[in-house]
Short mmCIF file of C-alpha atoms and ligand atoms in Angstrom, two decimals:
data_model
loop_
_atom_site.label_atom_id
_atom_site.label_comp_id
_atom_site.label_asym_id
_atom_site.label_seq_id
_atom_site.Cartn_x
_atom_site.Cartn_y
_atom_site.Cartn_z
CA MET G 1 123.47 110.41 103.44
CA ALA G 2 120.36 109.03 105.14
CA ARG G 3 120.75 105.47 106.39
CA ILE G 4 118.15 103.02 107.59
CA ILE G 5 118.06 103.03 111.38
CA GLU G 6 114.96 100.94 112.01
CA ILE G 7 112.47 98.71 110.17
CA LYS G 8 109.22 97.54 111.65
CA GLY G 9 106.53 95.22 110.33
CA ARG G 10 102.95 95.12 111.54
CA ARG G 11 99.76 93.25 110.80
CA VAL G 12 97.03 95.48 109.31
CA TRP G 13 93.80 94.82 107.32
CA ASP G 14 92.89 95.11 103.66
CA SER G 15 89.76 96.04 101.70
CA ARG G 16 88.39 92.49 101.94
CA GLY G 17 88.85 92.44 105.71
CA ARG G 18 91.81 90.10 105.40
CA PRO G 19 95.10 90.56 107.24
CA THR G 20 98.09 91.94 105.39
CA VAL G 21 101.50 93.36 106.24
CA GLU G 22 102.66 96.94 106.63
CA ALA G 23 106.32 97.96 106.76
CA GLU G 24 107.73 101.11 108.28
CA VAL G 25 111.28 102.24 107.52
CA VAL G 26 112.94 104.91 109.67
CA VAL G 27 115.97 106.69 108.25
CA GLY G 28 118.37 109.14 109.82
CA ARG G 29 121.90 110.41 110.27
CA GLY G 30 123.65 108.64 113.10
CA THR G 31 120.89 107.71 115.49
CA THR G 32 118.78 110.83 114.81
CA PRO G 33 115.60 109.98 112.90
CA LEU G 34 115.06 112.14 109.81
CA ALA G 35 112.18 110.58 107.94
CA VAL G 36 109.81 107.62 107.84
CA GLY G 37 108.46 105.64 104.89
CA ARG G 38 105.52 103.28 105.07
CA ALA G 39 103.82 100.84 102.68
CA ILE G 40 101.27 98.02 102.79
CA ALA G 41 101.29 94.86 100.67
CA PRO G 42 98.16 94.30 98.54
CA ALA G 43 96.78 90.85 97.66
CA GLY G 44 95.31 89.31 94.52
CA ALA G 45 92.42 86.86 94.09
CA SER G 46 93.01 85.83 90.48
CA THR G 47 96.73 85.33 90.83
CA GLY G 48 99.04 84.11 88.10
CA ALA G 49 100.82 80.77 88.63
CA GLY G 50 104.16 82.51 88.09
CA GLU G 51 103.68 85.16 90.77
CA ALA G 52 106.10 85.60 93.66
CA LYS G 53 104.67 83.81 96.70
CA SER G 54 103.48 85.50 99.86
CA VAL G 55 103.85 83.96 103.30
CA GLU G 56 101.34 83.94 106.15
CA VAL G 57 101.02 87.47 107.56
CA GLY G 58 102.38 86.66 111.02
CA GLN G 59 105.43 85.08 109.40
CA ALA G 60 105.86 88.10 107.07
CA VAL G 61 105.80 90.43 110.09
CA ARG G 62 108.37 88.28 111.91
CA ASN G 63 110.59 88.21 108.81
CA ILE G 64 110.52 92.01 108.62
CA ASN G 65 111.20 92.48 112.32
CA THR G 66 114.14 90.09 112.39
CA ARG G 67 116.01 89.01 109.25
CA ILE G 68 115.07 91.90 106.97
CA ARG G 69 115.63 94.51 109.68
CA ASP G 70 119.06 93.09 110.50
CA ALA G 71 120.07 92.89 106.84
CA LEU G 72 119.01 96.37 105.74
CA ARG G 73 119.95 98.41 108.82
CA ALA G 74 122.73 100.94 108.17
CA MET G 75 122.27 100.71 104.40
CA SER G 76 121.79 103.90 102.38
CA VAL G 77 118.07 104.38 101.81
CA THR G 78 118.50 106.13 98.46
CA ASP G 79 120.12 103.14 96.76
CA GLN G 80 116.93 101.24 95.94
CA HIS G 81 118.76 98.74 93.73
CA ALA G 82 121.19 97.75 96.48
CA LEU G 83 118.35 97.43 99.00
CA ASP G 84 116.28 95.26 96.67
CA ARG G 85 119.31 93.17 95.74
CA ARG G 86 119.95 92.57 99.43
CA LEU G 87 116.33 91.49 99.92
CA ILE G 88 116.52 89.12 96.94
CA GLU G 89 119.80 87.57 98.18
CA LEU G 90 118.46 87.23 101.70
CA ASP G 91 115.37 85.45 100.39
CA GLY G 92 117.45 83.24 98.12
CA SER G 93 114.47 81.40 96.59
CA ALA G 94 113.22 81.54 93.00
CA ASP G 95 109.72 82.61 94.03
CA LYS G 96 110.32 84.83 97.11
CA SER G 97 108.73 82.16 99.29
CA ARG G 98 111.26 82.39 102.15
CA LEU G 99 110.88 86.03 103.12
CA GLY G 100 107.49 86.27 101.35
CA ALA G 101 106.65 88.58 98.46
CA ASN G 102 104.24 90.40 100.80
CA ALA G 103 107.02 91.17 103.31
CA MET G 104 109.45 92.09 100.54
CA VAL G 105 107.16 94.41 98.59
CA ALA G 106 106.05 96.26 101.73
CA VAL G 107 109.66 96.84 102.76
CA SER G 108 110.85 97.70 99.25
CA LEU G 109 108.10 100.29 98.77
CA ALA G 110 108.53 101.65 102.31
CA CYS G 111 112.24 102.19 101.54
CA ALA G 112 111.29 104.17 98.41
CA HIS G 113 108.93 106.31 100.50
CA ALA G 114 111.58 106.83 103.18
CA ALA G 115 114.17 107.84 100.56
CA ALA G 116 111.80 110.41 99.07
CA ALA G 117 110.83 111.71 102.50
CA SER G 118 114.49 112.06 103.53
CA LEU G 119 115.01 114.26 100.44
CA LYS G 120 111.79 116.14 101.23
CA LYS G 121 110.32 115.20 97.86
CA PRO G 122 107.09 113.47 96.92
CA LEU G 123 107.80 109.90 95.82
CA TRP G 124 106.82 110.53 92.17
CA ARG G 125 109.31 113.38 91.97
CA HIS G 126 112.07 111.32 93.61
CA LEU G 127 111.48 108.49 91.09
CA ALA G 128 111.31 110.83 88.09
CA GLY G 129 114.60 112.61 88.85
CA GLU G 130 114.98 115.41 86.32
CA ARG G 131 112.60 113.83 83.79
CA ARG G 132 109.38 115.62 82.87
CA VAL G 133 106.35 113.60 83.88
CA GLY G 134 102.58 113.58 83.47
CA LEU G 135 99.49 111.72 84.63
CA PRO G 136 98.59 108.22 83.39
CA VAL G 137 95.33 107.30 81.67
CA PRO G 138 93.07 105.30 84.01
CA GLN G 139 91.28 102.05 83.21
CA ILE G 140 88.31 102.13 85.60
CA GLN G 141 86.07 99.17 86.33
CA ILE G 142 82.29 99.63 86.00
CA PHE G 143 81.16 95.99 86.36
CA GLY G 144 83.10 93.40 88.34
CA GLY G 145 82.94 89.66 87.76
CA GLY G 146 85.05 86.53 87.79
CA ALA G 147 86.94 85.80 91.00
CA HIS G 148 85.90 89.23 92.36
CA ALA G 149 82.16 88.55 92.30
CA ARG G 150 81.91 84.80 92.83
CA GLY G 151 81.73 84.30 89.08
CA ARG G 152 78.44 86.23 88.70
CA VAL G 153 79.67 87.07 85.20
CA ASP G 154 82.66 85.24 83.74
CA VAL G 155 84.63 88.22 82.46
CA GLN G 156 86.47 89.73 85.43
CA ASP G 157 86.65 93.44 84.59
CA TYR G 158 84.42 95.58 82.41
CA MET G 159 86.26 98.88 82.43
CA ILE G 160 86.13 102.25 80.73
CA VAL G 161 88.97 104.31 79.33
CA CYS G 162 88.16 107.99 78.82
CA THR G 163 89.92 108.06 75.47
CA GLY G 164 88.80 111.60 74.62
CA ALA G 165 89.55 113.25 77.98
CA GLY G 166 92.04 116.10 78.07
CA SER G 167 93.27 115.54 81.61
CA PHE G 168 93.30 113.03 84.46
CA ALA G 169 90.75 115.21 86.29
CA GLU G 170 88.43 115.25 83.28
CA ALA G 171 88.74 111.47 82.95
CA LEU G 172 87.55 111.11 86.55
CA GLU G 173 84.66 113.57 85.97
CA TRP G 174 83.45 111.49 83.04
CA THR G 175 83.98 108.24 84.94
CA ALA G 176 81.81 109.52 87.79
CA GLN G 177 79.02 110.20 85.28
CA VAL G 178 79.31 106.79 83.60
CA TYR G 179 79.51 104.98 86.96
CA ALA G 180 76.34 106.75 88.16
CA ALA G 181 74.54 106.08 84.87
CA ALA G 182 75.48 102.39 84.91
CA GLY G 183 74.19 102.05 88.48
CA ALA G 184 70.92 103.77 87.60
CA ARG G 185 70.38 101.47 84.61
CA LEU G 186 71.00 98.34 86.69
CA ALA G 187 68.73 99.53 89.50
CA LYS G 188 65.94 100.21 87.00
CA ARG G 189 66.18 96.64 85.69
CA GLY G 190 66.42 95.15 89.15
CA ALA G 191 69.88 93.82 88.26
CA LEU G 192 71.96 95.66 90.85
CA GLN G 193 73.38 93.30 93.48
CA GLY G 194 75.86 95.57 95.26
CA VAL G 195 79.52 96.02 94.38
CA ALA G 196 82.29 93.50 93.70
CA ASP G 197 85.75 93.39 95.30
CA GLU G 198 87.13 96.34 93.34
CA GLY G 199 84.01 98.51 93.70
CA GLY G 200 82.45 97.86 90.28
CA TYR G 201 78.79 96.87 90.25
CA TRP G 202 77.98 93.24 90.94
CA PRO G 203 75.46 92.76 88.15
CA ALA G 204 72.82 90.17 87.34
CA PHE G 205 73.34 89.78 83.60
CA LYS G 206 72.20 86.83 81.50
CA THR G 207 75.23 86.86 79.22
CA ASN G 208 78.73 88.32 79.29
CA GLU G 209 77.98 90.29 76.14
CA GLU G 210 74.97 91.95 77.77
CA ALA G 211 77.41 93.77 80.06
CA LEU G 212 79.08 95.31 77.01
CA ALA G 213 75.78 96.58 75.65
CA GLU G 214 74.87 97.99 79.07
CA LEU G 215 78.23 99.71 79.32
CA VAL G 216 77.73 101.40 75.95
CA GLY G 217 74.25 102.41 77.12
CA ALA G 218 75.65 103.89 80.33
CA ILE G 219 78.26 105.92 78.42
CA ALA G 220 75.52 107.33 76.19
CA ASP G 221 73.21 107.97 79.18
CA ALA G 222 76.03 110.01 80.70
CA GLY G 223 75.91 112.27 77.62
CA LEU G 224 79.26 110.98 76.31
CA GLU G 225 80.11 109.49 72.93
CA PRO G 226 81.00 105.77 73.09
CA GLY G 227 84.26 105.10 71.26
CA THR G 228 85.22 108.76 71.03
CA ASP G 229 84.91 110.20 74.53
CA VAL G 230 84.79 106.92 76.41
CA SER G 231 85.84 103.45 75.26
CA ILE G 232 85.86 99.97 76.80
CA ALA G 233 88.67 97.85 78.27
CA LEU G 234 88.21 94.22 79.38
CA ASP G 235 90.15 91.88 81.63
CA ILE G 236 89.06 88.36 80.68
CA ALA G 237 91.42 86.85 83.32
CA ALA G 238 91.14 83.75 81.13
CA SER G 239 93.33 81.49 83.29
CA GLN G 240 90.40 81.45 85.71
CA LEU G 241 88.10 80.09 82.98
CA TYR G 242 90.50 77.47 81.63
CA ARG G 243 89.90 73.82 82.47
CA GLY G 244 90.93 70.70 80.60
CA GLY G 245 91.88 72.42 77.37
CA SER G 246 88.95 74.80 77.00
CA TYR G 247 87.38 77.95 78.40
CA HIS G 248 84.25 77.64 80.54
CA PHE G 249 81.75 80.49 80.48
CA ALA G 250 79.53 79.30 83.32
CA LEU G 251 76.98 82.15 83.09
CA GLU G 252 76.06 81.03 79.57
CA ASN G 253 76.74 77.36 80.22
CA ARG G 254 79.16 77.34 77.28
CA THR G 255 82.58 75.83 76.72
CA LEU G 256 84.80 77.45 74.11
CA SER G 257 87.95 76.24 72.42
CA ALA G 258 90.79 78.76 72.11
CA GLU G 259 89.75 79.30 68.48
CA GLN G 260 86.13 79.96 69.46
CA LEU G 261 87.20 82.38 72.20
CA HIS G 262 89.46 84.14 69.69
CA ALA G 263 86.52 84.52 67.29
CA MET G 264 84.13 85.69 70.03
CA LEU G 265 86.53 88.40 71.23
CA LEU G 266 87.10 89.63 67.66
CA ARG G 267 83.32 89.83 67.24
CA TRP G 268 83.07 91.87 70.45
CA ILE G 269 85.79 94.23 69.20
CA GLU G 270 83.80 94.73 66.01
CA ARG G 271 80.51 95.42 67.79
CA TYR G 272 81.68 97.47 70.76
CA PRO G 273 84.22 100.27 71.21
CA ILE G 274 86.84 98.04 72.89
CA VAL G 275 90.37 99.45 72.97
CA SER G 276 92.12 97.02 75.34
CA ILE G 277 91.81 93.35 76.38
CA GLU G 278 93.83 91.83 79.24
CA ASP G 279 94.67 88.11 79.55
CA PRO G 280 92.38 86.99 76.70
CA PHE G 281 93.85 83.46 76.97
CA ALA G 282 95.26 81.30 79.75
CA GLU G 283 98.68 82.18 81.13
CA HIS G 284 100.48 79.24 79.46
CA ASP G 285 98.98 79.73 75.99
CA ALA G 286 101.52 82.01 74.28
CA ALA G 287 100.52 80.84 70.81
CA ALA G 288 96.87 81.82 71.29
CA MET G 289 97.95 85.18 72.77
CA ARG G 290 100.27 85.86 69.86
CA ALA G 291 97.64 85.01 67.23
CA PHE G 292 95.09 87.18 69.00
CA THR G 293 97.41 90.17 69.39
CA LYS G 294 98.15 89.99 65.69
CA ALA G 295 94.48 89.76 64.71
CA ALA G 296 92.92 92.15 67.23
CA GLY G 297 94.71 95.38 66.30
CA ILE G 298 94.07 96.79 69.79
CA GLN G 299 95.99 96.89 73.06
CA VAL G 300 96.45 93.34 74.41
CA VAL G 301 97.68 93.26 78.01
CA GLY G 302 99.57 90.49 79.79
CA ASP G 303 98.83 90.24 83.53
CA ASP G 304 98.90 86.59 84.68
CA PHE G 305 100.72 86.01 81.40
CA PHE G 306 103.73 88.17 82.40
CA VAL G 307 103.38 88.35 86.23
CA THR G 308 105.58 91.50 86.10
CA ASN G 309 108.53 89.29 85.20
CA GLU G 310 111.23 91.02 83.15
CA GLN G 311 112.42 87.79 81.52
CA LYS G 312 108.92 86.72 80.46
CA VAL G 313 108.51 90.11 78.77
CA ARG G 314 111.87 89.81 77.05
CA ASN G 315 110.89 86.34 75.76
CA ALA G 316 107.33 87.27 74.75
CA ASP G 317 107.96 87.65 71.03
CA GLY G 318 104.77 89.57 70.29
CA ALA G 319 102.47 87.52 72.52
CA CYS G 320 100.96 90.79 73.85
CA ASN G 321 101.67 94.45 73.26
CA ALA G 322 101.24 95.79 76.80
CA VAL G 323 102.39 94.71 80.27
CA LEU G 324 100.50 95.02 83.54
CA LEU G 325 102.89 96.06 86.31
CA LYS G 326 102.01 94.84 89.80
CA PRO G 327 104.89 95.24 92.28
CA ASN G 328 103.71 92.40 94.51
CA GLN G 329 103.66 89.95 91.60
CA VAL G 330 107.45 90.13 91.54
CA GLY G 331 108.33 91.36 95.05
CA THR G 332 110.45 94.51 94.75
CA VAL G 333 110.38 98.03 93.32
CA SER G 334 113.56 97.46 91.26
CA GLU G 335 112.26 94.29 89.60
CA THR G 336 109.00 96.06 88.73
CA LEU G 337 111.01 98.88 87.14
CA ALA G 338 113.16 96.34 85.25
CA CYS G 339 109.98 94.79 83.86
CA TRP G 340 108.79 98.22 82.68
CA GLN G 341 112.19 98.76 81.06
CA ALA G 342 111.85 95.39 79.28
CA ALA G 343 108.40 96.44 78.07
CA ARG G 344 109.77 99.68 76.68
CA ASP G 345 112.65 97.85 74.99
CA ALA G 346 110.13 95.58 73.27
CA GLY G 347 107.94 98.52 72.27
CA TYR G 348 105.14 97.39 74.59
CA ARG G 349 102.90 99.69 76.57
CA GLY G 350 102.68 99.60 80.36
CA ILE G 351 99.88 99.81 82.92
CA VAL G 352 100.63 100.04 86.64
CA SER G 353 97.99 98.06 88.51
CA ALA G 354 96.54 97.57 91.96
CA ARG G 355 95.25 94.21 93.23
CA SER G 356 91.71 93.19 94.16
CA GLY G 357 92.75 93.28 97.84
CA GLU G 358 93.95 96.83 98.48
CA THR G 359 94.35 99.43 101.22
CA GLU G 360 94.79 103.17 101.67
CA ASP G 361 98.33 102.74 100.29
CA VAL G 362 98.77 104.94 97.19
CA SER G 363 102.35 104.00 96.23
CA ILE G 364 101.40 102.67 92.79
CA VAL G 365 100.14 106.08 91.64
CA HIS G 366 103.59 107.50 92.40
CA LEU G 367 105.27 104.64 90.52
CA ALA G 368 103.14 105.27 87.41
CA VAL G 369 103.83 109.02 87.40
CA GLY G 370 107.48 108.80 88.46
CA TRP G 371 108.39 106.09 85.95
CA GLY G 372 106.36 107.59 83.11
CA VAL G 373 104.05 104.57 82.77
CA PRO G 374 101.18 105.97 80.70
CA GLN G 375 98.27 103.94 82.13
CA LEU G 376 96.92 103.07 85.59
CA LYS G 377 94.41 100.43 86.71
CA VAL G 378 93.14 100.48 90.29
CA GLY G 379 89.60 99.06 90.12
CA SER G 380 86.37 101.01 90.19
CA PHE G 381 85.04 104.40 91.20
CA SER G 382 83.84 103.55 94.69
CA ARG G 383 85.35 102.14 97.89
CA SER G 384 88.00 104.32 99.50
CA GLU G 385 90.94 101.99 98.83
CA ARG G 386 90.27 102.81 95.14
CA MET G 387 89.31 106.47 95.54
CA ALA G 388 92.44 107.14 97.62
CA LYS G 389 94.48 106.37 94.51
CA TRP G 390 92.38 108.43 92.09
CA ASN G 391 92.48 111.33 94.55
CA GLU G 392 96.27 111.05 94.85
CA GLY G 393 96.45 111.35 91.06
CA LEU G 394 94.43 114.56 91.26
CA ARG G 395 96.85 116.01 93.82
CA ILE G 396 99.82 115.15 91.62
CA GLU G 397 98.17 116.62 88.52
CA GLU G 398 97.54 119.82 90.48
CA ALA G 399 101.14 119.93 91.75
CA LEU G 400 102.51 119.48 88.23
CA GLY G 401 100.26 122.17 86.76
CA ALA G 402 101.48 123.50 83.43
CA LYS G 403 104.76 121.58 83.82
CA ALA G 404 102.97 118.26 83.21
CA LEU G 405 103.60 116.32 80.00
CA PRO G 406 100.56 116.41 77.71
CA TYR G 407 97.89 114.01 78.96
CA PRO G 408 98.36 110.93 76.71
CA ALA G 409 94.78 109.57 76.28
CA ARG G 410 94.12 110.85 72.75
CA ARG G 411 97.61 109.89 71.59
CA LEU G 412 97.36 106.33 72.96
CA PHE G 413 93.80 105.66 71.82
CA LYS G 414 93.06 107.31 68.51
CA PRO G 415 89.41 106.79 67.47
CA ARG G 416 89.14 103.74 65.24
P1 LIG C 501 93.76 90.17 91.34
O1 LIG C 501 93.14 90.60 89.94
O2 LIG C 501 94.33 91.35 92.00
O3 LIG C 501 92.57 89.59 92.05
O4 LIG C 501 94.78 89.12 91.02
C1 LIG C 501 93.40 91.80 89.30
C2 LIG C 501 93.61 91.60 87.83
O5 LIG C 501 93.43 90.48 87.33
O6 LIG C 501 93.99 92.54 87.15
ZN1 LIG C 502 94.18 90.88 85.25
#
């Protein structure tokens, strides 16, 4: 059995040029090293109030190199639950603020990588065990807004879902065409202002709805059928817009009540081929979420609303019908998996997600495949911290070949 013989933390840099923490876990028999696992903590910008708390990067590195190293050394690397339990006990706080969620998630993921490496398996295969697996359906950002583009538009993510694609590779082919078409349209109108934090275009639109019309135009320009081949997913990230009881849409200089926002989103669903909306209301407003999920008849995703917390999902009572799974929102691999299990128990869908601050780390792609989570959200179709993840998906799809489960896009998103 491979045991942990060394753990090391180091300060590295993320896609926004901000410091973050990397963990390296060395495993072996006796003192002979056998394998190494490595992972880097991501960071959010529109974080939920209920997220596990990170600590300053220097402190996270010190925590890894001292307390965490001492606590996990000599433990079996293949018992992820025991390792994560040890981390949670060692931290001892309700919000991971002693060790830091950044330190914990880097170590937890690095242990998973080291376990897989010690068994000479890719991580997705190690996590899947004997289960048959397949590739998830991507949600890919075309326009970025909200906290990722200094509020240039209010809605945070305008994404596409290639609902008619027959494979992960085909979904990426179509996304490349839509991304190029959207860029060309913006450039032609003089509305292209670079790219936002997750690589989607930073657009100069006059209204939030204009972005929806442009997105439909870009899908058609790419020679694809809106609503059949390619549909739309939104992340409103509404907690960011909520102040003093209402929702502020600064671009349009409008303030909406929860009822007015509900009505506006239903109107958008009627007019545009929208198949998924994330965080349509503020994180505390379960009643508004529940009413919207009931009325919308589409996928409604809780991100800030659930913060990857198993208990919040178990208590949701129909407030959403899908859960965003971000390992650093909760702090460990095992707790992320428990949240996915809670989602399945409730009949909710799952989407593994990156953060707006990312790196070359591709662990989340392995989690989605290995755990059988049928959707994946990692930002746009540019910037290498995003492309690294899409490309890893391509490698896994190739490795699975004919053994892959059927690609689930058409099953999940039947044309309306
Ligand atoms: P964040 O946003 O990573 O900046 O928190 C991503 C999201 O809201 O999905
Ligand atoms: Zn979100």
